[in-house]
Amino acid sequence: MHDAPEVSDAAFDALLRELQALEAEHPALVTPDSPTQRVGGRPAEGFATVAHLVPMLSLDNAYTETELRAFDERVRKGLDAPGAITYVAELKIDGLGIALTYEDGRLTRGATRGDGVHGEDVTLNVRTIRAVPLALTDGPRGRVEVRGEVYLPRAAFDRTNEARAAAGEPLFANPRNAAAGAMRNLDPRLVARRGLAGWMYQLVADDTTVVPPTHGGLLETLRAWGLPVEPHWERCEGIDAVWAFCERWRDERRTLPFETDGVVVKVDRVAQRTALGTTAKFPRWAVAFKFPAEQATTRLREIRVNIGRTGAATPYAVLDPVLVAGSTIAMATLHNAEDLARKDIREGDLVTIEKAGDVIPRVVGPVLAHRPADSVPWVMPSACPVCGSLLQRDEDEVVWRCENSSCPARLRRSLEHFASRTAMNIEGLGEALIEQLAARGLVGDAADLYALDAPTLEGLDRMGRKSAANLLAEIERSKSNDVWRLLNGLGIRHVGERSAQVLAGHFGGVDAIAAASLEALQEVPEVGPVMAASVHGWFHESHNEALLAKLAAAGVRMTGPVQRAVAGEQPLAGRTFVLTGTLPGLSRDEAAARIQALGGKVTGSVSKKTSYVVVGDDPGSKLDKARELGVETLEPEAFLALIMWP
Ligand code: IVH
């Protein structure tokens, strides 16, 4: 979707809703490029749209051995080759397609795949990924585009989700969504912290002589240039060898530190690829073999209902624990009451559960042959399990809600969200503490947090003098957060971290958003009609107006753009840096100049007064000294994030 929309907002919205309903019913159909996966269904503001040198194609899929062999048949027929074809089998990375432009060996641009023709310019974010070299080793002159996948290693994904769980935020369903969420964040500092990595596998060059004649040769070349190449690829003579590779990795993939959902099979010889060509969507010389989703059966003990911060009531299954794809599963999502009724899933059923690319398992359906004779269909309880209010549902919605805005479950979840890392980032204010504050009636809304004092906090369980003081300091600090954090923390439906940044960037403050008409909200590029209506509605509810007034009176910052360094600002004033080791793609002089331009100082030796020691490759004794004195150290990517966007 480009600048001139082809359909009206209303029509777009109707289509989007239809798609959302379809996807809710058939979650397996949700593709990463579905419009529902964008906030508001509109391209992101804050990232420029860029055209790819040549379109980034997608891959045709094969789900069975027969389909894989049919691909080989097509290739051999297309090439009129009776004998075995040489293929390269690579792991299919469950990440996000990326295109990196290098000019004379220097990274000049990073772009997402987008719709394949146009992507988003995410250069600043890409530069924070350690695995992506800022300069190539013996790279070619001129311009080349290197393509591959950006992904979140399993450990980083688990860390992200653990933090989100602790903060009461919704979990990312899979590493791909988490990686996509990170890449589309407007704040490279947050991206740097996520721990993204990348594997590259393709080269597009103006000068075709730099492209080796085989794919295997290309992978070796990319690696020699210092680019990350997934090392488990193999050259396979004929389709039998390819199939053996697929079978082996179906199980061995568990040992990898990242998620892979299949094997990409590619014709090795470039000349054969050219002869085969492409269809409008796929190359004819490659196919993605998808590993089957892993399933298991277990007893569904109970169906419970969870109340989220917007009041949404979501059923979930409590299961007899069972091992699937390497982890023990004791709970699974049931999506919504309609889905559950359609599949007629009942308490006591033996059920099939599945873990596909998704990390959150789902209940596929009941094993009817084993249904207990006395089982009864499940019905959504009529009342909220926490506060007892009647659950309600709009005619055109599938979700039941507890509409009681002071429901304790909703209050707790809203406070957890308010304090979470991507909102007000109040460290130390976790689930257990919020539970106590709410249960004792000490906090009735987010603004009450700012009225807490030391004696009150010290009266809570497991709260000493020191942790109370730390928490109060954190709460105080949160008052001067960037305004998008507050906007995200308010928990307005359809407004997440990114859209909060977009709104704050566009309007500059909460008051301006509150005063904006529905039309003015819809004019913000990434804000669709659904989000606009939600924001407009939220700011016109009297209890929300009262909450904002209370937050403002408490001294919480309500204005100010998304913080970016602009010419003339001295954000590093008063900070002293020491550089040690080599920084990828940045000379010491360039780094020093940038620090000084931002108001910081660079010195040659580490002392207690040093703010940061920047640690490049092969650091010297300055690193030991920093450790000895307890001076903060910065990895290259964190340093780059700091000087690019301090
Ligand atoms: S090759 C023209 N190789 O899968 C061929 N793609 O489902 C371009 N992917 O859009 C793709 N790992 O983002 C290729 N080893 C790999 C891959 C891979 C993951 C992604 C890629 C592509 C999608 C298609």
PDB file of C-alpha atoms in Angstrom, residues 340-459:
ATOM      1  CA  LEU A 340     -13.838 -23.497  20.914  1.00  0.00           C
ATOM      2  CA  ALA A 341     -17.520 -24.104  20.212  1.00  0.00           C
ATOM      3  CA  ARG A 342     -16.884 -24.806  16.537  1.00  0.00           C
ATOM      4  CA  LYS A 343     -14.311 -27.438  17.405  1.00  0.00           C
ATOM      5  CA  ASP A 344     -16.529 -28.653  20.269  1.00  0.00           C
ATOM      6  CA  ILE A 345     -13.648 -28.953  22.690  1.00  0.00           C
ATOM      7  CA  ARG A 346     -14.812 -30.106  26.119  1.00  0.00           C
ATOM      8  CA  GLU A 347     -13.394 -30.471  29.594  1.00  0.00           C
ATOM      9  CA  GLY A 348     -12.241 -34.062  30.110  1.00  0.00           C
ATOM     10  CA  ASP A 349     -11.550 -34.637  26.381  1.00  0.00           C
ATOM     11  CA  LEU A 350      -8.421 -36.255  25.105  1.00  0.00           C
ATOM     12  CA  VAL A 351      -7.115 -33.516  22.794  1.00  0.00           C
ATOM     13  CA  THR A 352      -4.504 -33.138  20.100  1.00  0.00           C
ATOM     14  CA  ILE A 353      -2.199 -30.217  20.711  1.00  0.00           C
ATOM     15  CA  GLU A 354       0.226 -28.735  18.246  1.00  0.00           C
ATOM     16  CA  LYS A 355       3.333 -26.641  18.232  1.00  0.00           C
ATOM     17  CA  ALA A 356       4.074 -25.402  14.749  1.00  0.00           C
ATOM     18  CA  GLY A 357       6.431 -22.476  14.106  1.00  0.00           C
ATOM     19  CA  ASP A 358       4.575 -21.048  17.035  1.00  0.00           C
ATOM     20  CA  VAL A 359       5.958 -21.379  20.487  1.00  0.00           C
ATOM     21  CA  ILE A 360       2.595 -21.027  22.159  1.00  0.00           C
ATOM     22  CA  PRO A 361       0.877 -24.357  21.637  1.00  0.00           C
ATOM     23  CA  ARG A 362      -2.713 -24.628  20.542  1.00  0.00           C
ATOM     24  CA  VAL A 363      -5.422 -27.217  20.898  1.00  0.00           C
ATOM     25  CA  VAL A 364      -6.141 -28.663  17.465  1.00  0.00           C
ATOM     26  CA  GLY A 365      -9.261 -30.556  18.496  1.00  0.00           C
ATOM     27  CA  PRO A 366     -10.723 -33.410  20.516  1.00  0.00           C
ATOM     28  CA  VAL A 367     -10.065 -37.105  19.865  1.00  0.00           C
ATOM     29  CA  LEU A 368     -13.751 -37.986  19.667  1.00  0.00           C
ATOM     30  CA  ALA A 369     -13.276 -41.747  19.992  1.00  0.00           C
ATOM     31  CA  HIS A 370     -12.013 -41.163  23.521  1.00  0.00           C
ATOM     32  CA  ARG A 371     -14.644 -38.674  24.649  1.00  0.00           C
ATOM     33  CA  PRO A 372     -15.985 -39.500  28.135  1.00  0.00           C
ATOM     34  CA  ALA A 373     -19.638 -40.529  28.022  1.00  0.00           C
ATOM     35  CA  ASP A 374     -20.719 -37.867  30.512  1.00  0.00           C
ATOM     36  CA  SER A 375     -19.023 -34.915  28.797  1.00  0.00           C
ATOM     37  CA  VAL A 376     -20.985 -31.738  28.104  1.00  0.00           C
ATOM     38  CA  PRO A 377     -20.296 -28.874  25.674  1.00  0.00           C
ATOM     39  CA  TRP A 378     -18.359 -26.008  27.205  1.00  0.00           C
ATOM     40  CA  VAL A 379     -20.070 -22.665  27.536  1.00  0.00           C
ATOM     41  CA  MET A 380     -18.511 -19.293  28.256  1.00  0.00           C
ATOM     42  CA  PRO A 381     -19.358 -18.354  31.828  1.00  0.00           C
ATOM     43  CA  SER A 382     -21.881 -15.544  31.930  1.00  0.00           C
ATOM     44  CA  ALA A 383     -19.942 -13.659  34.613  1.00  0.00           C
ATOM     45  CA  CYS A 384     -16.362 -12.453  34.947  1.00  0.00           C
ATOM     46  CA  PRO A 385     -14.507 -15.063  37.039  1.00  0.00           C
ATOM     47  CA  VAL A 386     -12.783 -12.285  38.977  1.00  0.00           C
ATOM     48  CA  CYS A 387     -15.358  -9.563  39.690  1.00  0.00           C
ATOM     49  CA  GLY A 388     -18.610 -11.280  38.814  1.00  0.00           C
ATOM     50  CA  SER A 389     -19.817  -8.625  36.325  1.00  0.00           C
ATOM     51  CA  LEU A 390     -21.769  -9.976  33.364  1.00  0.00           C
ATOM     52  CA  LEU A 391     -19.509 -10.650  30.382  1.00  0.00           C
ATOM     53  CA  GLN A 392     -20.613  -8.762  27.275  1.00  0.00           C
ATOM     54  CA  ARG A 393     -20.017  -9.068  23.580  1.00  0.00           C
ATOM     55  CA  ASP A 394     -20.566  -6.592  20.754  1.00  0.00           C
ATOM     56  CA  GLU A 395     -22.579  -7.959  17.874  1.00  0.00           C
ATOM     57  CA  ASP A 396     -19.724  -7.824  15.412  1.00  0.00           C
ATOM     58  CA  GLU A 397     -17.033  -9.108  17.767  1.00  0.00           C
ATOM     59  CA  VAL A 398     -16.011 -12.620  18.710  1.00  0.00           C
ATOM     60  CA  VAL A 399     -14.465 -11.565  22.015  1.00  0.00           C
ATOM     61  CA  TRP A 400     -16.392 -11.516  25.296  1.00  0.00           C
ATOM     62  CA  ARG A 401     -15.393  -8.771  27.702  1.00  0.00           C
ATOM     63  CA  CYS A 402     -15.661  -7.800  31.317  1.00  0.00           C
ATOM     64  CA  GLU A 403     -16.777  -4.177  30.912  1.00  0.00           C
ATOM     65  CA  ASN A 404     -16.211  -3.291  34.574  1.00  0.00           C
ATOM     66  CA  SER A 405     -13.295  -0.858  34.367  1.00  0.00           C
ATOM     67  CA  SER A 406     -12.559  -1.359  38.059  1.00  0.00           C
ATOM     68  CA  CYS A 407     -12.489  -5.166  37.822  1.00  0.00           C
ATOM     69  CA  PRO A 408      -9.496  -6.180  39.976  1.00  0.00           C
ATOM     70  CA  ALA A 409      -8.118  -8.404  37.199  1.00  0.00           C
ATOM     71  CA  ARG A 410      -8.235  -5.517  34.750  1.00  0.00           C
ATOM     72  CA  LEU A 411      -6.736  -3.111  37.267  1.00  0.00           C
ATOM     73  CA  ARG A 412      -3.833  -5.467  37.984  1.00  0.00           C
ATOM     74  CA  ARG A 413      -3.164  -6.145  34.336  1.00  0.00           C
ATOM     75  CA  SER A 414      -3.339  -2.416  33.496  1.00  0.00           C
ATOM     76  CA  LEU A 415      -0.880  -1.589  36.257  1.00  0.00           C
ATOM     77  CA  GLU A 416       1.448  -4.370  35.087  1.00  0.00           C
ATOM     78  CA  HIS A 417       1.251  -2.945  31.607  1.00  0.00           C
ATOM     79  CA  PHE A 418       1.794   0.628  32.815  1.00  0.00           C
ATOM     80  CA  ALA A 419       4.966  -0.373  34.688  1.00  0.00           C
ATOM     81  CA  SER A 420       6.271  -2.720  31.966  1.00  0.00           C
ATOM     82  CA  ARG A 421       9.540  -2.248  30.126  1.00  0.00           C
ATOM     83  CA  THR A 422       8.000  -0.993  26.912  1.00  0.00           C
ATOM     84  CA  ALA A 423       5.775   1.452  28.790  1.00  0.00           C
ATOM     85  CA  MET A 424       6.831   3.433  31.892  1.00  0.00           C
ATOM     86  CA  ASN A 425       9.632   0.949  32.600  1.00  0.00           C
ATOM     87  CA  ILE A 426       9.357   1.021  36.398  1.00  0.00           C
ATOM     88  CA  GLU A 427      11.865  -1.578  37.502  1.00  0.00           C
ATOM     89  CA  GLY A 428      10.895  -3.543  40.589  1.00  0.00           C
ATOM     90  CA  LEU A 429       7.166  -3.064  40.140  1.00  0.00           C
ATOM     91  CA  GLY A 430       6.226  -6.580  39.134  1.00  0.00           C
ATOM     92  CA  GLU A 431       3.199  -8.827  39.315  1.00  0.00           C
ATOM     93  CA  ALA A 432       3.549  -9.832  42.984  1.00  0.00           C
ATOM     94  CA  LEU A 433       3.911  -6.279  44.237  1.00  0.00           C
ATOM     95  CA  ILE A 434       1.030  -5.005  42.128  1.00  0.00           C
ATOM     96  CA  GLU A 435      -1.103  -7.823  43.500  1.00  0.00           C
ATOM     97  CA  GLN A 436      -0.418  -6.606  47.051  1.00  0.00           C
ATOM     98  CA  LEU A 437      -0.922  -2.927  46.246  1.00  0.00           C
ATOM     99  CA  ALA A 438      -4.237  -3.638  44.547  1.00  0.00           C
ATOM    100  CA  ALA A 439      -5.464  -6.139  47.160  1.00  0.00           C
ATOM    101  CA  ARG A 440      -4.802  -3.685  49.988  1.00  0.00           C
ATOM    102  CA  GLY A 441      -6.559  -0.911  48.124  1.00  0.00           C
ATOM    103  CA  LEU A 442      -3.381   1.188  48.048  1.00  0.00           C
ATOM    104  CA  VAL A 443      -3.560   1.754  44.317  1.00  0.00           C
ATOM    105  CA  GLY A 444      -6.800   2.191  42.393  1.00  0.00           C
ATOM    106  CA  ASP A 445      -5.257   3.498  39.173  1.00  0.00           C
ATOM    107  CA  ALA A 446      -1.847   4.191  37.649  1.00  0.00           C
ATOM    108  CA  ALA A 447      -1.699   7.748  39.039  1.00  0.00           C
ATOM    109  CA  ASP A 448      -1.920   6.389  42.603  1.00  0.00           C
ATOM    110  CA  LEU A 449       1.550   4.893  42.125  1.00  0.00           C
ATOM    111  CA  TYR A 450       2.935   8.431  42.319  1.00  0.00           C
ATOM    112  CA  ALA A 451       1.389   8.962  45.755  1.00  0.00           C
ATOM    113  CA  LEU A 452       3.115   5.940  47.334  1.00  0.00           C
ATOM    114  CA  ASP A 453       5.574   6.709  50.114  1.00  0.00           C
ATOM    115  CA  ALA A 454       8.285   4.838  51.981  1.00  0.00           C
ATOM    116  CA  PRO A 455       6.291   3.871  55.101  1.00  0.00           C
ATOM    117  CA  THR A 456       3.475   2.437  52.949  1.00  0.00           C
ATOM    118  CA  LEU A 457       5.861   0.408  50.804  1.00  0.00           C
ATOM    119  CA  GLU A 458       7.861  -0.823  53.784  1.00  0.00           C
ATOM    120  CA  GLY A 459       4.634  -2.231  55.224  1.00  0.00           C
TER     121      GLY A 459
END
